[in-house]
mmCIF file with all atom_site columns, C-alpha atoms in Angstrom:
data_model
loop_
_atom_site.group_PDB
_atom_site.id
_atom_site.type_symbol
_atom_site.label_atom_id
_atom_site.label_alt_id
_atom_site.label_comp_id
_atom_site.label_asym_id
_atom_site.label_entity_id
_atom_site.label_seq_id
_atom_site.pdbx_PDB_ins_code
_atom_site.Cartn_x
_atom_site.Cartn_y
_atom_site.Cartn_z
_atom_site.occupancy
_atom_site.B_iso_or_equiv
_atom_site.pdbx_formal_charge
_atom_site.auth_seq_id
_atom_site.auth_comp_id
_atom_site.auth_asym_id
_atom_site.auth_atom_id
_atom_site.pdbx_PDB_model_num
ATOM 1   C CA . MET A 1 1   ? 15.162  -24.092 -8.550  1.00 0.00 ? 1   MET A CA 1
ATOM 2   C CA . LEU A 1 2   ? 12.945  -21.084 -9.248  1.00 0.00 ? 2   LEU A CA 1
ATOM 3   C CA . ASN A 1 3   ? 11.898  -20.627 -12.877 1.00 0.00 ? 3   ASN A CA 1
ATOM 4   C CA . LYS A 1 4   ? 10.700  -17.341 -14.299 1.00 0.00 ? 4   LYS A CA 1
ATOM 5   C CA . THR A 1 5   ? 9.332   -16.419 -17.707 1.00 0.00 ? 5   THR A CA 1
ATOM 6   C CA . TYR A 1 6   ? 9.253   -12.771 -18.786 1.00 0.00 ? 6   TYR A CA 1
ATOM 7   C CA . ASN A 1 7   ? 6.415   -11.170 -20.683 1.00 0.00 ? 7   ASN A CA 1
ATOM 8   C CA . TRP A 1 8   ? 7.797   -9.827  -23.903 1.00 0.00 ? 8   TRP A CA 1
ATOM 9   C CA . GLY A 1 9   ? 6.107   -7.754  -26.569 1.00 0.00 ? 9   GLY A CA 1
ATOM 10  C CA . PRO A 1 10  ? 2.545   -6.493  -26.813 1.00 0.00 ? 10  PRO A CA 1
ATOM 11  C CA . LEU A 1 11  ? -0.469  -7.877  -24.963 1.00 0.00 ? 11  LEU A CA 1
ATOM 12  C CA . VAL A 1 12  ? -3.067  -9.516  -27.210 1.00 0.00 ? 12  VAL A CA 1
ATOM 13  C CA . TYR A 1 13  ? -6.092  -10.298 -25.032 1.00 0.00 ? 13  TYR A CA 1
ATOM 14  C CA . THR A 1 14  ? -8.775  -12.713 -26.219 1.00 0.00 ? 14  THR A CA 1
ATOM 15  C CA . THR A 1 15  ? -12.096 -13.735 -24.735 1.00 0.00 ? 15  THR A CA 1
ATOM 16  C CA . LYS A 1 16  ? -15.556 -14.727 -25.957 1.00 0.00 ? 16  LYS A CA 1
ATOM 17  C CA . ILE A 1 17  ? -18.805 -12.828 -25.686 1.00 0.00 ? 17  ILE A CA 1
ATOM 18  C CA . ASN A 1 18  ? -22.028 -14.785 -25.169 1.00 0.00 ? 18  ASN A CA 1
ATOM 19  C CA . ASN A 1 19  ? -24.771 -15.408 -27.757 1.00 0.00 ? 19  ASN A CA 1
ATOM 20  C CA . GLU A 1 20  ? -27.191 -12.906 -26.181 1.00 0.00 ? 20  GLU A CA 1
ATOM 21  C CA . GLU A 1 21  ? -24.582 -10.138 -26.439 1.00 0.00 ? 21  GLU A CA 1
ATOM 22  C CA . ASN A 1 22  ? -23.900 -11.172 -30.032 1.00 0.00 ? 22  ASN A CA 1
ATOM 23  C CA . LYS A 1 23  ? -27.634 -10.919 -30.858 1.00 0.00 ? 23  LYS A CA 1
ATOM 24  C CA . LYS A 1 24  ? -27.902 -7.478  -29.243 1.00 0.00 ? 24  LYS A CA 1
ATOM 25  C CA . LEU A 1 25  ? -24.914 -6.146  -31.207 1.00 0.00 ? 25  LEU A CA 1
ATOM 26  C CA . PHE A 1 26  ? -26.003 -7.823  -34.456 1.00 0.00 ? 26  PHE A CA 1
ATOM 27  C CA . SER A 1 27  ? -29.533 -6.419  -34.220 1.00 0.00 ? 27  SER A CA 1
ATOM 28  C CA . SER A 1 28  ? -28.094 -2.916  -33.668 1.00 0.00 ? 28  SER A CA 1
ATOM 29  C CA . ILE A 1 29  ? -26.212 -2.816  -36.979 1.00 0.00 ? 29  ILE A CA 1
ATOM 30  C CA . LYS A 1 30  ? -27.590 -0.101  -39.182 1.00 0.00 ? 30  LYS A CA 1
ATOM 31  C CA . LYS A 1 31  ? -26.426 0.068   -42.770 1.00 0.00 ? 31  LYS A CA 1
ATOM 32  C CA . ASN A 1 32  ? -26.428 3.657   -43.929 1.00 0.00 ? 32  ASN A CA 1
ATOM 33  C CA . THR A 1 33  ? -24.856 5.993   -46.455 1.00 0.00 ? 33  THR A CA 1
ATOM 34  C CA . ASN A 1 34  ? -22.177 7.099   -43.965 1.00 0.00 ? 34  ASN A CA 1
ATOM 35  C CA . ASN A 1 35  ? -19.686 4.455   -45.112 1.00 0.00 ? 35  ASN A CA 1
ATOM 36  C CA . TYR A 1 36  ? -16.314 4.288   -43.282 1.00 0.00 ? 36  TYR A CA 1
ATOM 37  C CA . THR A 1 37  ? -14.517 2.680   -46.231 1.00 0.00 ? 37  THR A CA 1
ATOM 38  C CA . LYS A 1 38  ? -12.821 5.920   -47.334 1.00 0.00 ? 38  LYS A CA 1
ATOM 39  C CA . GLU A 1 39  ? -11.364 6.380   -43.840 1.00 0.00 ? 39  GLU A CA 1
ATOM 40  C CA . LEU A 1 40  ? -9.839  2.900   -43.565 1.00 0.00 ? 40  LEU A CA 1
ATOM 41  C CA . ALA A 1 41  ? -6.912  1.047   -45.102 1.00 0.00 ? 41  ALA A CA 1
ATOM 42  C CA . ASN A 1 42  ? -8.610  -1.944  -46.684 1.00 0.00 ? 42  ASN A CA 1
ATOM 43  C CA . THR A 1 43  ? -10.622 -3.351  -49.579 1.00 0.00 ? 43  THR A CA 1
ATOM 44  C CA . VAL A 1 44  ? -13.820 -3.960  -47.589 1.00 0.00 ? 44  VAL A CA 1
ATOM 45  C CA . LYS A 1 45  ? -16.684 -2.151  -49.304 1.00 0.00 ? 45  LYS A CA 1
ATOM 46  C CA . LYS A 1 46  ? -19.240 -2.283  -46.474 1.00 0.00 ? 46  LYS A CA 1
ATOM 47  C CA . GLU A 1 47  ? -18.145 -0.568  -43.282 1.00 0.00 ? 47  GLU A CA 1
ATOM 48  C CA . TYR A 1 48  ? -20.530 1.553   -41.267 1.00 0.00 ? 48  TYR A CA 1
ATOM 49  C CA . PRO A 1 49  ? -20.392 3.507   -38.005 1.00 0.00 ? 49  PRO A CA 1
ATOM 50  C CA . PHE A 1 50  ? -21.633 1.577   -34.985 1.00 0.00 ? 50  PHE A CA 1
ATOM 51  C CA . ASP A 1 51  ? -23.209 3.195   -31.924 1.00 0.00 ? 51  ASP A CA 1
ATOM 52  C CA . LYS A 1 52  ? -20.445 3.515   -29.285 1.00 0.00 ? 52  LYS A CA 1
ATOM 53  C CA . SER A 1 53  ? -22.890 3.528   -26.375 1.00 0.00 ? 53  SER A CA 1
ATOM 54  C CA . ILE A 1 54  ? -24.568 0.278   -27.473 1.00 0.00 ? 54  ILE A CA 1
ATOM 55  C CA . PHE A 1 55  ? -21.139 -1.338  -27.865 1.00 0.00 ? 55  PHE A CA 1
ATOM 56  C CA . ALA A 1 56  ? -19.902 -0.111  -24.460 1.00 0.00 ? 56  ALA A CA 1
ATOM 57  C CA . ASP A 1 57  ? -23.135 -1.012  -22.633 1.00 0.00 ? 57  ASP A CA 1
ATOM 58  C CA . THR A 1 58  ? -23.240 -4.498  -24.168 1.00 0.00 ? 58  THR A CA 1
ATOM 59  C CA . LEU A 1 59  ? -19.591 -5.418  -23.574 1.00 0.00 ? 59  LEU A CA 1
ATOM 60  C CA . ASN A 1 60  ? -18.760 -3.332  -20.496 1.00 0.00 ? 60  ASN A CA 1
ATOM 61  C CA . LYS A 1 61  ? -18.164 -6.394  -18.275 1.00 0.00 ? 61  LYS A CA 1
ATOM 62  C CA . TYR A 1 62  ? -15.185 -7.457  -20.450 1.00 0.00 ? 62  TYR A CA 1
ATOM 63  C CA . PHE A 1 63  ? -13.152 -4.285  -19.920 1.00 0.00 ? 63  PHE A CA 1
ATOM 64  C CA . ALA A 1 64  ? -12.324 -4.772  -16.212 1.00 0.00 ? 64  ALA A CA 1
ATOM 65  C CA . PRO A 1 65  ? -10.747 -8.232  -16.768 1.00 0.00 ? 65  PRO A CA 1
ATOM 66  C CA . PHE A 1 66  ? -8.784  -6.825  -19.716 1.00 0.00 ? 66  PHE A CA 1
ATOM 67  C CA . LEU A 1 67  ? -7.508  -3.894  -17.634 1.00 0.00 ? 67  LEU A CA 1
ATOM 68  C CA . THR A 1 68  ? -6.529  -6.280  -14.815 1.00 0.00 ? 68  THR A CA 1
ATOM 69  C CA . GLU A 1 69  ? -4.580  -8.364  -17.323 1.00 0.00 ? 69  GLU A CA 1
ATOM 70  C CA . TYR A 1 70  ? -3.049  -5.168  -18.748 1.00 0.00 ? 70  TYR A CA 1
ATOM 71  C CA . ASN A 1 71  ? -1.878  -4.098  -15.268 1.00 0.00 ? 71  ASN A CA 1
ATOM 72  C CA . ASN A 1 72  ? -0.406  -7.538  -14.569 1.00 0.00 ? 72  ASN A CA 1
ATOM 73  C CA . TYR A 1 73  ? 1.248   -7.862  -17.968 1.00 0.00 ? 73  TYR A CA 1
ATOM 74  C CA . TYR A 1 74  ? 2.881   -4.421  -17.922 1.00 0.00 ? 74  TYR A CA 1
ATOM 75  C CA . ASN A 1 75  ? 3.340   -4.302  -14.124 1.00 0.00 ? 75  ASN A CA 1
ATOM 76  C CA . GLU A 1 76  ? 1.196   -1.161  -13.914 1.00 0.00 ? 76  GLU A CA 1
ATOM 77  C CA . LYS A 1 77  ? -0.219  0.139   -10.650 1.00 0.00 ? 77  LYS A CA 1
ATOM 78  C CA . GLU A 1 78  ? -2.298  3.018   -12.015 1.00 0.00 ? 78  GLU A CA 1
ATOM 79  C CA . SER A 1 79  ? -6.017  2.421   -12.496 1.00 0.00 ? 79  SER A CA 1
ATOM 80  C CA . ARG A 1 80  ? -7.071  3.185   -16.068 1.00 0.00 ? 80  ARG A CA 1
ATOM 81  C CA . VAL A 1 81  ? -10.324 3.591   -17.979 1.00 0.00 ? 81  VAL A CA 1
ATOM 82  C CA . LEU A 1 82  ? -10.809 2.993   -21.691 1.00 0.00 ? 82  LEU A CA 1
ATOM 83  C CA . SER A 1 83  ? -12.806 5.503   -23.738 1.00 0.00 ? 83  SER A CA 1
ATOM 84  C CA . ILE A 1 84  ? -14.079 4.634   -27.205 1.00 0.00 ? 84  ILE A CA 1
ATOM 85  C CA . THR A 1 85  ? -12.975 6.974   -29.983 1.00 0.00 ? 85  THR A CA 1
ATOM 86  C CA . HIS A 1 86  ? -14.282 5.086   -33.034 1.00 0.00 ? 86  HIS A CA 1
ATOM 87  C CA . CYS A 1 87  ? -16.552 2.104   -33.529 1.00 0.00 ? 87  CYS A CA 1
ATOM 88  C CA . TRP A 1 88  ? -17.595 0.580   -36.856 1.00 0.00 ? 88  TRP A CA 1
ATOM 89  C CA . VAL A 1 89  ? -19.030 -2.581  -38.349 1.00 0.00 ? 89  VAL A CA 1
ATOM 90  C CA . ASN A 1 90  ? -17.071 -4.439  -41.022 1.00 0.00 ? 90  ASN A CA 1
ATOM 91  C CA . ILE A 1 91  ? -18.976 -6.707  -43.432 1.00 0.00 ? 91  ILE A CA 1
ATOM 92  C CA . MET A 1 92  ? -16.359 -8.722  -45.306 1.00 0.00 ? 92  MET A CA 1
ATOM 93  C CA . LYS A 1 93  ? -17.184 -10.519 -48.565 1.00 0.00 ? 93  LYS A CA 1
ATOM 94  C CA . LYS A 1 94  ? -15.320 -12.889 -50.845 1.00 0.00 ? 94  LYS A CA 1
ATOM 95  C CA . GLY A 1 95  ? -12.010 -11.461 -52.136 1.00 0.00 ? 95  GLY A CA 1
ATOM 96  C CA . GLU A 1 96  ? -11.838 -8.626  -49.605 1.00 0.00 ? 96  GLU A CA 1
ATOM 97  C CA . PHE A 1 97  ? -8.893  -8.207  -47.241 1.00 0.00 ? 97  PHE A CA 1
ATOM 98  C CA . VAL A 1 98  ? -7.293  -5.708  -44.889 1.00 0.00 ? 98  VAL A CA 1
ATOM 99  C CA . PRO A 1 99  ? -3.652  -4.820  -45.694 1.00 0.00 ? 99  PRO A CA 1
ATOM 100 C CA . MET A 1 100 ? -0.954  -4.351  -43.056 1.00 0.00 ? 100 MET A CA 1
ATOM 101 C CA . HIS A 1 101 ? -1.732  -1.303  -40.904 1.00 0.00 ? 101 HIS A CA 1
ATOM 102 C CA . ASP A 1 102 ? -2.029  0.062   -37.383 1.00 0.00 ? 102 ASP A CA 1
ATOM 103 C CA . HIS A 1 103 ? -4.181  2.663   -35.597 1.00 0.00 ? 103 HIS A CA 1
ATOM 104 C CA . GLU A 1 104 ? -3.297  5.917   -33.824 1.00 0.00 ? 104 GLU A CA 1
ATOM 105 C CA . THR A 1 105 ? -5.048  5.283   -30.496 1.00 0.00 ? 105 THR A CA 1
ATOM 106 C CA . ASP A 1 106 ? -4.024  3.271   -27.407 1.00 0.00 ? 106 ASP A CA 1
ATOM 107 C CA . PHE A 1 107 ? -5.943  0.023   -27.974 1.00 0.00 ? 107 PHE A CA 1
ATOM 108 C CA . SER A 1 108 ? -8.186  -1.515  -30.625 1.00 0.00 ? 108 SER A CA 1
ATOM 109 C CA . SER A 1 109 ? -10.569 -4.446  -30.560 1.00 0.00 ? 109 SER A CA 1
ATOM 110 C CA . VAL A 1 110 ? -12.498 -6.679  -32.885 1.00 0.00 ? 110 VAL A CA 1
ATOM 111 C CA . VAL A 1 111 ? -15.530 -8.774  -31.969 1.00 0.00 ? 111 VAL A CA 1
ATOM 112 C CA . TYR A 1 112 ? -16.722 -11.383 -34.481 1.00 0.00 ? 112 TYR A CA 1
ATOM 113 C CA . LEU A 1 113 ? -20.509 -11.629 -34.768 1.00 0.00 ? 113 LEU A CA 1
ATOM 114 C CA . LYS A 1 114 ? -20.726 -13.877 -37.832 1.00 0.00 ? 114 LYS A CA 1
ATOM 115 C CA . VAL A 1 115 ? -17.956 -15.992 -39.355 1.00 0.00 ? 115 VAL A CA 1
ATOM 116 C CA . ASN A 1 116 ? -17.521 -18.380 -42.256 1.00 0.00 ? 116 ASN A CA 1
ATOM 117 C CA . THR A 1 117 ? -19.033 -21.762 -41.472 1.00 0.00 ? 117 THR A CA 1
ATOM 118 C CA . THR A 1 118 ? -17.583 -23.502 -44.566 1.00 0.00 ? 118 THR A CA 1
ATOM 119 C CA . LYS A 1 119 ? -14.643 -25.694 -43.515 1.00 0.00 ? 119 LYS A CA 1
ATOM 120 C CA . GLY A 1 120 ? -12.097 -28.012 -45.100 1.00 0.00 ? 120 GLY A CA 1
ATOM 121 C CA . HIS A 1 121 ? -10.906 -26.611 -48.420 1.00 0.00 ? 121 HIS A CA 1
ATOM 122 C CA . GLU A 1 122 ? -8.073  -24.541 -46.920 1.00 0.00 ? 122 GLU A CA 1
ATOM 123 C CA . GLN A 1 123 ? -6.809  -26.969 -44.242 1.00 0.00 ? 123 GLN A CA 1
ATOM 124 C CA . HIS A 1 124 ? -3.162  -27.185 -45.447 1.00 0.00 ? 124 HIS A CA 1
ATOM 125 C CA . PHE A 1 125 ? -2.886  -23.407 -45.741 1.00 0.00 ? 125 PHE A CA 1
ATOM 126 C CA . LYS A 1 126 ? -4.572  -22.946 -42.359 1.00 0.00 ? 126 LYS A CA 1
ATOM 127 C CA . GLU A 1 127 ? -2.192  -25.296 -40.535 1.00 0.00 ? 127 GLU A CA 1
ATOM 128 C CA . LYS A 1 128 ? 0.891   -23.423 -41.798 1.00 0.00 ? 128 LYS A CA 1
ATOM 129 C CA . PHE A 1 129 ? -0.233  -19.811 -42.010 1.00 0.00 ? 129 PHE A CA 1
ATOM 130 C CA . GLY A 1 130 ? -3.826  -19.386 -40.861 1.00 0.00 ? 130 GLY A CA 1
ATOM 131 C CA . GLY A 1 131 ? -6.749  -19.684 -43.219 1.00 0.00 ? 131 GLY A CA 1
ATOM 132 C CA . PRO A 1 132 ? -8.514  -17.175 -45.434 1.00 0.00 ? 132 PRO A CA 1
ATOM 133 C CA . GLY A 1 133 ? -9.893  -14.336 -43.326 1.00 0.00 ? 133 GLY A CA 1
ATOM 134 C CA . ALA A 1 134 ? -7.375  -14.946 -40.496 1.00 0.00 ? 134 ALA A CA 1
ATOM 135 C CA . ILE A 1 135 ? -6.159  -11.882 -38.600 1.00 0.00 ? 135 ILE A CA 1
ATOM 136 C CA . ILE A 1 136 ? -2.398  -11.691 -38.149 1.00 0.00 ? 136 ILE A CA 1
ATOM 137 C CA . PHE A 1 137 ? -0.644  -9.564  -35.523 1.00 0.00 ? 137 PHE A CA 1
ATOM 138 C CA . LYS A 1 138 ? 3.005   -8.849  -36.424 1.00 0.00 ? 138 LYS A CA 1
ATOM 139 C CA . TYR A 1 139 ? 5.678   -7.735  -33.969 1.00 0.00 ? 139 TYR A CA 1
ATOM 140 C CA . GLY A 1 140 ? 9.459   -7.620  -34.350 1.00 0.00 ? 140 GLY A CA 1
ATOM 141 C CA . GLU A 1 141 ? 11.648  -9.543  -36.728 1.00 0.00 ? 141 GLU A CA 1
ATOM 142 C CA . LYS A 1 142 ? 11.468  -13.139 -37.855 1.00 0.00 ? 142 LYS A CA 1
ATOM 143 C CA . ARG A 1 143 ? 14.396  -14.836 -36.134 1.00 0.00 ? 143 ARG A CA 1
ATOM 144 C CA . LYS A 1 144 ? 15.288  -18.279 -34.895 1.00 0.00 ? 144 LYS A CA 1
ATOM 145 C CA . HIS A 1 145 ? 13.673  -18.913 -31.461 1.00 0.00 ? 145 HIS A CA 1
ATOM 146 C CA . ASN A 1 146 ? 11.513  -15.818 -31.834 1.00 0.00 ? 146 ASN A CA 1
ATOM 147 C CA . ILE A 1 147 ? 7.753   -15.609 -32.309 1.00 0.00 ? 147 ILE A CA 1
ATOM 148 C CA . ASP A 1 148 ? 7.117   -12.599 -34.538 1.00 0.00 ? 148 ASP A CA 1
ATOM 149 C CA . ARG A 1 149 ? 3.388   -13.069 -35.150 1.00 0.00 ? 149 ARG A CA 1
ATOM 150 C CA . ILE A 1 150 ? 0.140   -14.315 -33.718 1.00 0.00 ? 150 ILE A CA 1
ATOM 151 C CA . ILE A 1 151 ? -2.354  -15.800 -36.174 1.00 0.00 ? 151 ILE A CA 1
ATOM 152 C CA . VAL A 1 152 ? -6.014  -15.990 -35.163 1.00 0.00 ? 152 VAL A CA 1
ATOM 153 C CA . GLN A 1 153 ? -8.610  -17.807 -37.256 1.00 0.00 ? 153 GLN A CA 1
ATOM 154 C CA . PRO A 1 154 ? -11.700 -16.020 -35.926 1.00 0.00 ? 154 PRO A CA 1
ATOM 155 C CA . GLU A 1 155 ? -14.651 -17.881 -34.494 1.00 0.00 ? 155 GLU A CA 1
ATOM 156 C CA . LYS A 1 156 ? -18.098 -16.527 -33.712 1.00 0.00 ? 156 LYS A CA 1
ATOM 157 C CA . ASN A 1 157 ? -18.102 -14.435 -30.494 1.00 0.00 ? 157 ASN A CA 1
ATOM 158 C CA . ASP A 1 158 ? -14.296 -13.992 -30.348 1.00 0.00 ? 158 ASP A CA 1
ATOM 159 C CA . PHE A 1 159 ? -13.398 -10.635 -28.767 1.00 0.00 ? 159 PHE A CA 1
ATOM 160 C CA . ILE A 1 160 ? -9.777  -9.555  -29.210 1.00 0.00 ? 160 ILE A CA 1
ATOM 161 C CA . ILE A 1 161 ? -8.209  -6.437  -27.642 1.00 0.00 ? 161 ILE A CA 1
ATOM 162 C CA . PHE A 1 162 ? -4.706  -5.352  -28.702 1.00 0.00 ? 162 PHE A CA 1
ATOM 163 C CA . PRO A 1 163 ? -2.420  -2.287  -28.759 1.00 0.00 ? 163 PRO A CA 1
ATOM 164 C CA . SER A 1 164 ? -3.470  -0.041  -31.635 1.00 0.00 ? 164 SER A CA 1
ATOM 165 C CA . ASN A 1 165 ? 0.107   0.411   -32.829 1.00 0.00 ? 165 ASN A CA 1
ATOM 166 C CA . LEU A 1 166 ? 0.543   -3.365  -33.238 1.00 0.00 ? 166 LEU A CA 1
ATOM 167 C CA . ILE A 1 167 ? 0.817   -4.059  -36.976 1.00 0.00 ? 167 ILE A CA 1
ATOM 168 C CA . HIS A 1 168 ? -2.040  -6.288  -38.106 1.00 0.00 ? 168 HIS A CA 1
ATOM 169 C CA . PHE A 1 169 ? -3.725  -7.449  -41.297 1.00 0.00 ? 169 PHE A CA 1
ATOM 170 C CA . VAL A 1 170 ? -6.418  -9.837  -42.541 1.00 0.00 ? 170 VAL A CA 1
ATOM 171 C CA . TYR A 1 171 ? -5.846  -12.455 -45.245 1.00 0.00 ? 171 TYR A CA 1
ATOM 172 C CA . PRO A 1 172 ? -8.167  -12.344 -48.259 1.00 0.00 ? 172 PRO A CA 1
ATOM 173 C CA . PHE A 1 173 ? -11.564 -13.765 -47.467 1.00 0.00 ? 173 PHE A CA 1
ATOM 174 C CA . THR A 1 174 ? -12.601 -16.679 -49.743 1.00 0.00 ? 174 THR A CA 1
ATOM 175 C CA . SER A 1 175 ? -16.064 -17.684 -48.545 1.00 0.00 ? 175 SER A CA 1
ATOM 176 C CA . SER A 1 176 ? -19.271 -16.747 -50.318 1.00 0.00 ? 176 SER A CA 1
ATOM 177 C CA . GLU A 1 177 ? -20.722 -16.076 -46.833 1.00 0.00 ? 177 GLU A CA 1
ATOM 178 C CA . GLU A 1 178 ? -20.359 -12.653 -45.194 1.00 0.00 ? 178 GLU A CA 1
ATOM 179 C CA . ARG A 1 179 ? -18.179 -12.249 -42.138 1.00 0.00 ? 179 ARG A CA 1
ATOM 180 C CA . ILE A 1 180 ? -19.402 -9.515  -39.784 1.00 0.00 ? 180 ILE A CA 1
ATOM 181 C CA . CYS A 1 181 ? -17.356 -7.957  -37.013 1.00 0.00 ? 181 CYS A CA 1
ATOM 182 C CA . ILE A 1 182 ? -17.276 -4.743  -35.019 1.00 0.00 ? 182 ILE A CA 1
ATOM 183 C CA . VAL A 1 183 ? -13.973 -2.885  -34.734 1.00 0.00 ? 183 VAL A CA 1
ATOM 184 C CA . THR A 1 184 ? -13.340 -0.325  -32.000 1.00 0.00 ? 184 THR A CA 1
ATOM 185 C CA . ASN A 1 185 ? -10.529 2.071   -31.059 1.00 0.00 ? 185 ASN A CA 1
ATOM 186 C CA . TYR A 1 186 ? -9.895  3.277   -27.488 1.00 0.00 ? 186 TYR A CA 1
ATOM 187 C CA . VAL A 1 187 ? -7.784  5.790   -25.574 1.00 0.00 ? 187 VAL A CA 1
ATOM 188 C CA . PHE A 1 188 ? -6.908  5.904   -21.888 1.00 0.00 ? 188 PHE A CA 1
#
């Protein structure tokens, strides 16, 4: 008997960057008066532009495996190249969250440079729904025998690439520590 499983829904690609790449990105963060907060749909007060060329140079080796997975997942034959349109750093503090939204490009990514190290107080919540600061990707309707969401509790060095039109949001952050990530949008 030959079994076959079909890919269904959007591709959410996850990998991990290494600590040296994390340090290079982290040391390149420049806080300035050009705050992105007004441009974005969230409550995060500290968001700043990030240098696209530093991001691309540092993480370039991760794009080819993603594009290979993209071609396999969607049964594409055409070779594609991703170009960065926007890149910004997000410094999330206690009580901040990102409401349900999407982006108007082809793909988006988030790479987590620093995450909450405090554990334990939200374990029950985390097991059922994801913990504070979790990113949730929502697709389709909630139905019996249907997965309508992916919940990721970010860890340091996680790098997630996903279709920009995939609805996503971030639960309110409860730690007194900052969480720092870089968010990027791409077009083909």
